[in-house]
Coordinates of C-alpha atoms in Angstrom, one line a residue:
M4 CA 102.1 55.5 71.2
S5 CA 102.7 52.4 69.1
F6 CA 102.5 51.9 65.4
G7 CA 103.2 49.4 62.6
P8 CA 104.8 49.2 59.2
E9 CA 101.5 50.2 57.5
L10 CA 101.8 53.7 59.1
I11 CA 105.4 54.0 57.8
W12 CA 104.1 53.2 54.3
S13 CA 101.6 56.0 54.7
W14 CA 104.4 58.4 55.8
S15 CA 106.4 57.5 52.7
R16 CA 103.5 58.5 50.5
E17 CA 103.1 61.8 52.3
L18 CA 106.8 62.6 52.5
S19 CA 107.3 61.8 48.8
A20 CA 105.6 65.1 48.0
L21 CA 109.0 66.7 49.1
A22 CA 110.9 65.1 46.2
G23 CA 112.6 67.6 44.0
R24 CA 113.5 70.0 46.8
R25 CA 117.1 70.8 47.6
A26 CA 118.6 70.5 51.1
Q27 CA 119.6 74.1 52.1
R28 CA 120.7 73.5 55.6
V29 CA 121.2 70.7 58.2
D30 CA 120.9 71.1 61.9
G31 CA 121.1 68.5 64.7
G32 CA 120.2 68.3 68.3
G33 CA 119.8 65.5 70.8
S34 CA 118.7 62.4 68.9
A35 CA 117.4 64.2 65.8
V36 CA 118.5 65.8 62.5
I37 CA 116.5 68.6 60.8
I38 CA 117.0 69.1 57.1
S39 CA 115.8 72.5 55.8
L40 CA 114.5 71.9 52.3
A41 CA 113.7 74.5 49.6
G42 CA 110.3 76.0 49.9
G43 CA 110.4 76.3 53.7
A44 CA 109.9 72.6 54.6
E45 CA 111.7 71.4 57.7
L46 CA 112.2 67.6 57.7
L47 CA 112.7 66.1 61.1
L48 CA 114.4 62.7 61.3
S49 CA 114.5 61.3 64.9
W50 CA 115.9 58.1 66.3
G51 CA 115.0 58.7 70.0
A52 CA 113.5 55.8 71.8
Q53 CA 110.3 57.7 72.7
N54 CA 110.2 59.9 69.6
C55 CA 111.5 58.0 66.6
G56 CA 110.1 58.9 63.2
A57 CA 110.0 61.5 60.5
A58 CA 107.9 64.6 60.4
V59 CA 107.6 67.9 58.6
I60 CA 107.7 70.6 61.3
S61 CA 107.3 74.3 61.6
A62 CA 110.2 76.8 61.9
G63 CA 109.0 77.5 65.4
D64 CA 109.2 73.9 66.4
K65 CA 112.6 73.6 64.9
K66 CA 113.9 76.6 66.9
S67 CA 112.4 75.2 70.1
L68 CA 113.9 71.7 69.6
L69 CA 117.3 72.9 68.8
A70 CA 117.4 75.4 71.7
A71 CA 116.4 72.6 74.1
A72 CA 119.1 70.2 72.8
R73 CA 122.2 69.9 74.9
Q74 CA 124.5 68.5 72.2
T75 CA 124.7 68.1 68.5
P76 CA 124.9 64.4 67.3
P77 CA 128.1 63.6 65.3
I78 CA 126.0 62.3 62.4
A79 CA 124.6 65.8 61.9
N80 CA 128.0 67.0 60.6
A81 CA 128.2 64.1 58.1
V82 CA 124.7 64.7 56.9
K83 CA 125.4 68.4 56.5
S84 CA 128.7 67.7 54.6
H85 CA 127.1 65.3 52.2
L86 CA 123.6 66.5 51.7
T87 CA 123.7 70.4 51.7
G88 CA 122.9 71.4 48.2
A89 CA 121.7 67.9 47.2
Q90 CA 118.2 67.3 45.8
L91 CA 115.8 64.9 47.5
V92 CA 115.0 62.3 44.8
S93 CA 112.7 59.9 46.5
V94 CA 111.3 58.6 49.8
A95 CA 110.6 54.9 50.1
Q96 CA 109.7 52.3 52.7
L97 CA 112.1 49.4 52.7
H98 CA 110.8 45.8 52.7
R99 CA 107.4 46.9 54.2
D100 CA 109.2 47.4 57.5
R101 CA 109.5 50.3 59.8
I102 CA 112.3 51.7 57.7
L103 CA 112.4 54.8 55.5
E104 CA 115.0 55.5 52.9
F105 CA 115.6 59.1 51.6
T106 CA 117.7 59.3 48.4
F107 CA 119.5 62.5 47.6
R108 CA 121.5 63.4 44.5
K109 CA 124.0 66.2 44.1
T110 CA 125.5 67.3 40.8
I111 CA 129.3 67.8 41.1
G112 CA 129.9 69.2 37.5
A113 CA 130.4 68.1 33.9
G114 CA 127.3 65.9 34.1
F115 CA 128.6 63.9 37.1
S116 CA 126.5 63.4 40.3
T117 CA 126.8 61.6 43.6
E118 CA 124.0 59.8 45.4
R119 CA 123.6 59.5 49.1
R120 CA 121.0 57.6 51.1
L121 CA 119.6 58.4 54.5
V122 CA 118.1 55.3 56.1
L123 CA 115.9 55.9 59.1
E124 CA 115.2 52.7 61.2
I125 CA 112.1 53.6 63.2
M126 CA 112.1 50.9 66.0
E127 CA 111.8 52.6 69.4
R128 CA 115.0 52.0 71.4
F129 CA 116.6 50.2 68.5
S130 CA 116.0 53.2 66.1
N131 CA 119.0 54.5 64.1
L132 CA 119.8 56.9 61.3
V133 CA 122.4 55.8 58.8
I134 CA 123.9 57.7 55.8
T135 CA 125.4 55.6 53.0
D136 CA 127.1 56.2 49.6
E137 CA 125.8 55.0 46.3
N138 CA 127.4 51.6 46.9
G139 CA 125.6 51.1 50.2
T140 CA 128.8 51.7 52.3
I141 CA 128.1 53.4 55.6
I142 CA 129.5 56.9 55.9
E143 CA 128.2 57.6 59.4
T144 CA 125.5 56.4 61.7
A145 CA 123.8 57.9 64.7
K146 CA 124.3 54.7 66.8
H147 CA 127.4 52.6 66.3
V148 CA 126.6 48.9 66.6
H149 CA 129.7 46.8 67.1
P150 CA 130.0 43.0 66.5
A151 CA 130.2 42.5 70.2
D152 CA 126.8 44.2 70.6
N153 CA 125.0 42.5 67.8
S154 CA 126.0 39.2 66.2
F155 CA 123.6 39.6 63.3
R156 CA 124.9 42.8 61.8
T157 CA 127.5 45.5 62.3
V158 CA 126.6 49.2 61.8
L159 CA 129.8 51.2 61.6
P160 CA 131.3 53.7 59.2
G161 CA 133.2 52.0 56.3
V162 CA 131.2 48.7 56.4
P163 CA 128.3 47.7 54.0
Y164 CA 124.8 48.6 55.3
H165 CA 122.6 45.6 56.1
M166 CA 119.0 45.9 57.1
P167 CA 117.6 44.5 60.4
P168 CA 116.3 41.0 60.3
L169 CA 113.2 40.7 58.0
F170 CA 109.9 39.4 59.1
G171 CA 109.0 36.6 56.7
G172 CA 105.3 36.6 57.0
T173 CA 102.6 36.1 54.4
P174 CA 102.4 39.0 51.8
L175 CA 99.3 41.0 52.2
E176 CA 98.2 40.5 48.6
E177 CA 98.4 36.8 49.0
W178 CA 96.2 36.9 52.1
L179 CA 93.7 39.3 50.5
A180 CA 93.3 36.8 47.6
E181 CA 92.0 34.2 50.2
P182 CA 91.2 36.0 53.5
R183 CA 90.9 33.8 56.5
R184 CA 90.9 34.7 60.2
D185 CA 93.2 31.8 61.2
T186 CA 96.0 33.1 58.9
L187 CA 95.5 36.9 59.5
M188 CA 98.1 37.1 62.3
K189 CA 100.8 35.9 59.8
V190 CA 100.4 38.8 57.4
A191 CA 103.6 40.8 56.9
G192 CA 103.7 44.6 56.7
V193 CA 101.0 45.3 59.3
G194 CA 101.4 45.9 63.0
R195 CA 100.6 43.0 65.3
P196 CA 98.2 45.1 67.5
L197 CA 96.2 46.0 64.4
L198 CA 96.1 42.4 63.2
K199 CA 94.9 41.3 66.6
L200 CA 92.1 43.9 66.5
L201 CA 91.1 42.9 63.0
A202 CA 91.1 39.2 63.9
A203 CA 87.9 39.8 65.9
Y204 CA 86.1 40.8 62.7
P205 CA 84.8 38.5 60.0
A206 CA 87.7 37.9 57.5
A207 CA 85.8 39.7 54.7
L208 CA 85.4 42.8 56.8
A209 CA 89.1 42.7 57.9
A210 CA 90.1 42.4 54.2
E211 CA 88.1 45.6 53.4
Y212 CA 90.0 47.6 56.0
L213 CA 93.4 46.3 54.7
R214 CA 92.6 46.5 51.0
G215 CA 94.3 49.5 49.5
L216 CA 97.5 49.2 51.7
Y217 CA 100.7 49.1 49.7
C218 CA 98.9 50.0 46.5
D219 CA 99.9 52.7 44.0
S220 CA 96.3 53.8 43.4
G221 CA 96.8 57.0 45.4
A222 CA 93.6 56.3 47.4
P223 CA 93.5 58.4 50.5
M224 CA 94.2 56.8 53.9
T225 CA 92.4 57.8 57.0
P226 CA 94.7 58.5 60.0
Q227 CA 93.3 57.2 63.2
R228 CA 94.1 56.1 66.7
I229 CA 92.7 53.1 68.5
G230 CA 93.8 53.3 72.2
K231 CA 97.5 53.9 72.0
Y232 CA 97.9 52.5 68.5
V233 CA 98.2 54.9 65.6
T234 CA 97.7 53.8 62.0
A235 CA 96.3 55.0 58.6
L236 CA 93.9 52.8 56.7
P237 CA 91.5 53.1 53.8
G238 CA 88.5 53.3 56.2
L239 CA 87.9 54.3 59.8
L240 CA 87.7 51.4 62.2
P241 CA 84.8 51.2 64.7
D242 CA 85.7 52.9 68.0
A243 CA 88.8 54.5 66.4
E244 CA 89.5 58.2 66.8
K245 CA 89.9 60.0 63.5
L246 CA 93.1 62.1 63.4
P247 CA 93.7 65.2 61.2
D248 CA 95.3 64.5 57.9
G249 CA 99.1 64.6 58.0
S250 CA 99.2 64.5 61.8
T251 CA 100.4 61.0 62.5
Y252 CA 104.1 61.5 61.9
A253 CA 104.0 64.6 64.1
L254 CA 102.2 62.7 66.8
I255 CA 104.8 60.0 66.8
A256 CA 108.0 61.8 66.2
L257 CA 107.4 65.4 67.2
A258 CA 104.9 65.5 70.1
P259 CA 107.1 63.5 72.5
M260 CA 110.1 65.6 71.8
K261 CA 108.1 68.8 72.3
D262 CA 106.6 67.6 75.5
G263 CA 110.0 66.6 76.9
S264 CA 111.5 69.8 75.6
I265 CA 108.8 72.0 77.1
E266 CA 108.9 70.2 80.5
S267 CA 112.7 70.4 80.6
R268 CA 112.8 74.1 79.6
R269 CA 110.0 75.0 82.0
K270 CA 111.9 73.3 84.9
N271 CA 115.1 75.2 83.9
I272 CA 113.3 78.5 83.7
V273 CA 111.6 77.9 87.1
K274 CA 114.9 76.8 88.6
H275 CA 116.6 80.0 87.2
I276 CA 113.8 82.3 88.6
E277 CA 113.9 80.5 92.0
K278 CA 117.6 81.0 92.1
E279 CA 117.3 84.7 91.3
I280 CA 114.5 85.1 94.0
T281 CA 116.8 83.5 96.6
R282 CA 119.7 85.8 95.5
R283 CA 117.4 88.9 95.8
E284 CA 116.1 87.8 99.2
R285 CA 119.6 87.4 100.5
Q286 CA 120.5 90.8 99.0
L287 CA 117.5 92.4 100.6
G288 CA 118.3 90.8 104.0
D289 CA 121.9 92.1 103.8
I290 CA 120.7 95.6 102.9
R291 CA 118.3 95.7 105.8
N292 CA 120.9 94.4 108.2
L293 CA 123.2 97.2 106.9
L294 CA 120.6 99.9 107.4
T295 CA 119.9 98.8 111.0
D296 CA 123.7 98.6 111.8
G297 CA 124.4 101.1 114.6
S298 CA 128.2 100.8 114.4
P299 CA 128.7 104.0 112.4
A300 CA 127.6 106.2 115.3
R301 CA 129.8 104.2 117.7
F302 CA 132.8 104.6 115.3
K303 CA 132.3 108.3 115.0
L304 CA 132.0 108.7 118.8
W305 CA 135.2 106.7 119.4
G306 CA 137.1 108.8 116.8
E307 CA 135.9 112.0 118.4
L308 CA 136.9 110.8 121.9
I309 CA 140.4 109.9 120.7
V310 CA 140.8 113.3 119.2
A311 CA 139.6 115.0 122.4
N312 CA 141.9 112.8 124.6
M313 CA 144.9 112.5 122.3
W314 CA 147.3 113.9 124.8
N315 CA 146.2 111.3 127.4
I316 CA 146.6 108.2 125.3
K317 CA 149.7 106.1 125.6
H318 CA 151.3 104.8 122.4
G319 CA 151.0 101.0 122.0
A320 CA 147.9 100.8 124.3
A321 CA 145.2 98.2 123.3
E322 CA 142.4 100.3 124.8
A323 CA 141.8 103.5 126.8
E324 CA 139.1 104.9 129.1
L325 CA 138.2 108.2 127.5
A326 CA 135.9 111.0 128.7
G327 CA 133.9 113.4 126.5
Y328 CA 130.5 114.6 125.6
D329 CA 127.7 113.0 123.5
D330 CA 125.5 114.7 120.9
A331 CA 123.1 115.9 123.7
G332 CA 126.0 117.6 125.6
N333 CA 126.0 115.0 128.4
E334 CA 129.4 114.1 129.9
I335 CA 130.3 110.4 129.1
S336 CA 133.1 108.0 129.6
R337 CA 133.8 105.1 127.2
K338 CA 136.3 102.3 127.0
V339 CA 137.6 102.6 123.4
P340 CA 139.5 99.7 121.6
L341 CA 142.8 100.8 120.0
D342 CA 145.2 99.2 117.5
P343 CA 148.6 99.1 119.4
R344 CA 150.4 99.3 116.1
L345 CA 148.9 102.7 115.3
S346 CA 149.4 106.1 116.9
P347 CA 146.4 107.9 118.5
S348 CA 145.8 110.1 115.5
Q349 CA 146.0 107.1 113.2
N350 CA 143.4 105.2 115.4
S351 CA 141.0 108.2 115.2
A352 CA 141.5 108.4 111.4
A353 CA 140.7 104.6 111.1
Y354 CA 137.5 105.0 113.1
F355 CA 136.4 108.1 111.0
A356 CA 137.2 106.1 107.8
K357 CA 135.0 103.2 109.0
Y358 CA 132.2 105.6 109.9
K359 CA 132.3 107.2 106.4
K360 CA 132.5 103.8 104.6
I361 CA 129.5 102.4 106.4
T362 CA 127.4 105.5 106.2
S363 CA 128.1 105.8 102.5
A364 CA 127.1 102.2 102.1
Q365 CA 123.9 102.8 104.0
E366 CA 123.1 105.7 101.8
R367 CA 123.5 103.6 98.7
A368 CA 121.6 100.7 100.3
S369 CA 118.6 102.8 101.2
S370 CA 118.2 103.7 97.5
L371 CA 118.5 100.0 96.5
V372 CA 115.8 98.7 98.8
R373 CA 112.9 99.8 96.6
K374 CA 114.6 98.5 93.5
V375 CA 115.3 95.1 95.0
E376 CA 111.8 94.8 96.4
E377 CA 110.4 95.6 92.9
E378 CA 112.7 93.0 91.3
L379 CA 111.5 90.5 93.9
D380 CA 107.8 91.2 93.1
E381 CA 108.6 90.8 89.4
L382 CA 110.4 87.6 89.9
R383 CA 107.5 86.1 92.0
E384 CA 105.1 87.1 89.2
E385 CA 107.5 85.6 86.6
L386 CA 107.6 82.3 88.6
A387 CA 103.8 82.0 88.6
L388 CA 103.6 82.7 84.9
A389 CA 106.5 80.4 84.0
S390 CA 104.9 77.5 85.9
S391 CA 101.7 77.9 83.7
I392 CA 103.3 78.2 80.3
D393 CA 103.3 75.0 78.2
E394 CA 104.1 76.5 74.8
A395 CA 107.6 76.2 73.3
Q396 CA 107.7 79.6 71.7
A397 CA 106.4 81.3 74.8
L398 CA 109.2 79.6 76.8
V399 CA 111.7 80.8 74.2
M400 CA 110.6 84.4 74.7
L401 CA 110.8 84.0 78.4
E402 CA 114.3 82.5 78.2
E403 CA 115.5 85.4 76.1
E404 CA 114.0 88.0 78.5
L405 CA 115.7 86.3 81.5
G406 CA 119.0 86.2 79.6
M407 CA 119.1 82.4 79.5
S408 CA 119.5 82.3 75.7
K409 CA 120.7 84.6 73.0
T410 CA 119.0 85.6 69.8
Q411 CA 120.5 84.5 66.5
N412 CA 121.8 88.0 65.9
Q413 CA 123.5 88.1 69.3
K414 CA 125.1 84.6 68.6
R415 CA 126.6 86.1 65.4
G416 CA 128.1 89.0 67.5
G417 CA 125.5 91.6 66.6
K418 CA 123.7 94.0 69.0
K419 CA 120.7 92.9 70.9
E420 CA 117.6 93.4 68.7
P421 CA 114.8 95.3 70.3
Q422 CA 111.9 92.9 70.9
L423 CA 108.5 93.3 72.5
P424 CA 108.2 91.7 75.9
P425 CA 106.8 88.2 76.0
H426 CA 103.1 88.0 75.3
V427 CA 100.6 86.1 73.2
R428 CA 98.2 87.6 70.8
F429 CA 94.9 86.3 69.3
E430 CA 93.1 87.9 66.4
F431 CA 89.3 87.7 66.4
E432 CA 87.0 89.1 63.7
K433 CA 86.1 92.1 65.8
A434 CA 88.7 92.1 68.5
I435 CA 92.3 91.5 69.6
V436 CA 93.1 89.7 72.8
C437 CA 96.6 89.8 74.3
A438 CA 98.1 88.1 77.4
G439 CA 101.4 88.9 79.1
L440 CA 103.8 86.1 79.7
S441 CA 106.1 87.8 82.1
A442 CA 106.2 90.7 84.5
K443 CA 107.6 93.0 81.8
G444 CA 105.1 91.6 79.4
N445 CA 102.3 92.5 81.8
R446 CA 103.6 96.0 82.3
W447 CA 104.1 96.6 78.6
L448 CA 100.7 95.2 77.7
T449 CA 98.8 97.2 80.4
F450 CA 100.6 100.5 80.4
R451 CA 102.1 100.8 76.9
F452 CA 99.9 98.7 74.5
A453 CA 96.4 99.1 76.0
S454 CA 94.3 102.1 75.3
P455 CA 92.2 103.7 78.2
D456 CA 88.9 102.1 77.0
D457 CA 90.4 98.6 76.4
W458 CA 89.1 95.9 78.8
W459 CA 91.6 94.5 81.3
F460 CA 91.3 91.1 83.0
H461 CA 93.2 89.4 85.9
A462 CA 92.6 86.3 88.0
Q463 CA 91.5 87.2 91.5
G464 CA 94.0 87.0 94.4
V465 CA 96.8 85.1 92.5
P466 CA 99.8 86.2 90.4
G467 CA 99.2 85.8 86.7
A468 CA 98.9 87.3 83.3
H469 CA 97.4 90.7 82.5
V470 CA 94.9 90.1 79.6
V471 CA 93.8 92.9 77.4
L472 CA 90.7 92.9 75.1
R473 CA 90.7 95.6 72.4
A474 CA 87.5 95.8 70.3
A475 CA 88.1 96.8 66.7
D476 CA 84.3 97.4 66.3
T477 CA 81.3 97.9 68.4
L478 CA 80.4 94.6 70.1
T479 CA 77.0 93.3 70.9
S480 CA 76.4 92.1 74.4
E481 CA 76.5 88.5 73.2
E482 CA 79.8 89.1 71.4
F483 CA 81.3 90.8 74.4
G484 CA 80.1 88.0 76.7
E485 CA 81.9 85.4 74.5
L486 CA 85.1 87.4 74.3
A487 CA 85.0 88.1 78.0
A488 CA 84.6 84.4 78.8
F489 CA 87.7 83.7 76.5
C490 CA 89.7 86.4 78.3
A491 CA 88.7 85.1 81.7
S492 CA 89.8 81.6 80.7
L493 CA 93.1 82.9 79.4
A494 CA 93.7 84.9 82.6
V495 CA 93.1 81.8 84.7
F496 CA 95.2 79.5 82.4
Y497 CA 98.2 81.9 82.7
S498 CA 98.0 82.2 86.5
K499 CA 98.8 80.3 89.7
A500 CA 95.2 79.1 89.6
K501 CA 95.8 77.2 86.3
N502 CA 95.1 73.8 87.9
E503 CA 91.8 74.8 89.4
P504 CA 88.7 73.8 87.4
R505 CA 87.4 77.4 87.6
H506 CA 88.5 80.7 89.2
R507 CA 87.0 84.2 89.6
V508 CA 88.4 86.9 87.3
D509 CA 88.1 90.7 87.7
Y510 CA 87.8 92.9 84.7
T511 CA 87.5 96.6 84.2
R512 CA 88.5 99.4 81.7
R513 CA 92.2 99.9 81.4
K514 CA 91.8 103.6 82.5
Y515 CA 90.8 102.3 86.0
V516 CA 94.1 100.3 86.4
S517 CA 97.1 102.0 88.1
P518 CA 100.5 100.6 88.9
I519 CA 101.6 99.9 92.5
R520 CA 104.4 97.9 94.1
G521 CA 103.4 94.6 95.5
G522 CA 100.1 92.7 95.3
E523 CA 99.3 89.8 93.0
A524 CA 99.1 92.0 89.8
N525 CA 101.4 94.9 90.8
V526 CA 98.5 97.1 90.1
T527 CA 95.4 98.5 91.8
Y528 CA 92.1 98.9 90.0
K529 CA 88.5 100.0 90.6
E530 CA 85.1 100.1 88.9
F531 CA 85.5 96.3 88.2
S532 CA 83.2 93.4 87.7
S533 CA 83.9 89.7 88.2
I534 CA 83.2 86.5 86.1
T535 CA 84.2 82.9 86.4
G536 CA 87.0 81.7 84.2
E537 CA 87.6 78.0 83.2
P538 CA 91.3 77.5 82.2
S539 CA 90.5 74.9 79.6
L540 CA 88.0 77.0 77.7
W541 CA 90.3 79.4 75.8
S542 CA 92.1 76.6 73.8
E543 CA 88.7 75.5 72.4
K544 CA 87.7 78.9 71.2
A545 CA 91.1 80.4 70.3
P546 CA 91.4 81.6 66.7
K547 CA 94.6 81.1 64.7
R548 CA 97.4 83.1 66.5
D549 CA 99.8 85.5 64.9

């Protein structure tokens, strides 16, 4: 996505609504700082090359972004030290450029106050975040720019802050006074891609679209996207896609971070599960090798032969041909290896000890086979589900279940809080729909949450989510059909068949579903019907989620 200064001006108007709120907390992660303001507003300031900008984000997005960050930027500590407890006084665009200035003021007692400014330069790979004092001296900066790196300006702690080079074009007001197509491209404060687009219109029409920018009238702007260019103008341009109000800064600053974070976290989860699957497969192979090991019977026989022939064995011998009887009473003769350092009685004791050790291990191993096989089935189910999840909060729940991350209470040293297994929940007017996001989530949903007469859905022949439909009231056939189509879509979306355009889904009453080990759903079911599910349908008809 690309954007111009006119969008930053629109952001400054929207973010000015936060003025008067105090900074209560500051967090940092990756190439972003998040300032928690009074009233529950989370202000994201990002200087990443692909996600530069400012946005008001949700607490869930904040948790997801911070959890995905590998390190805390040094500037986060400076911002925390200087701005915690300070009041946001104003938000302004500087010199009609892609630069936002956030002014904070903190009272230090006896009528005295200090002022700090956060300057966010929103310029793709040249983006930066700078905190200065009231005199404009830099306290800290996200990116240090040394004289050897930039001959125009130095951006380092302790030196005065200087803005990037200014574009000296024609002021918009001057051009609007005498609009001409041949001078439109020289207008300052408007992105060049937008000017190029407007240059194809009559000058008077272009002027109508630009009139209202950089005015204090408070006239609403229309957020829109033309191809890959995002802007906000007084009117909707032809062929432009209208965007929801207040969505542009999230689209520029937040969406790329979430997408990168989600993809990175999903890969880490998949890698973790694959590693666990490999470990369980090796463990299961070792157990089966142990169970088929015939050496215990041999060691027992050798020990018994030594005891029976103790009088005939020479001390210091490396082996001995010993006669005796097998379990069937048949006479046998075996060449038995001996440890020359041990006496005959010690050799027999050593063989009996090996026999007991291996047989004890085999007894323990036989009881582990079922457990490891069940864990493998669960992990394979987890792998299919993890590969289909593209929601940050769902990935967070899965990470916590897999032990890849700790809850805030655990980080503070507290006990692990009891939490419901990972699942998503949708509230309809007459029904509740839930989908499991892990093997444990599936089991809990089907065998703990669901009632016998609830409806149960699962994609045919592939690992995936258990989906439960609970009707709060009697449903008409049309209402049930719509909800069943939603559930089927959800079951395909959270399954290994996610990338197919459509897939068959079985559904039945929960009372006809029974647990088994193995199979794509780790259950068996009867009295079922089938419908076709389209994985893209559920997002179009989903109500607001809990």
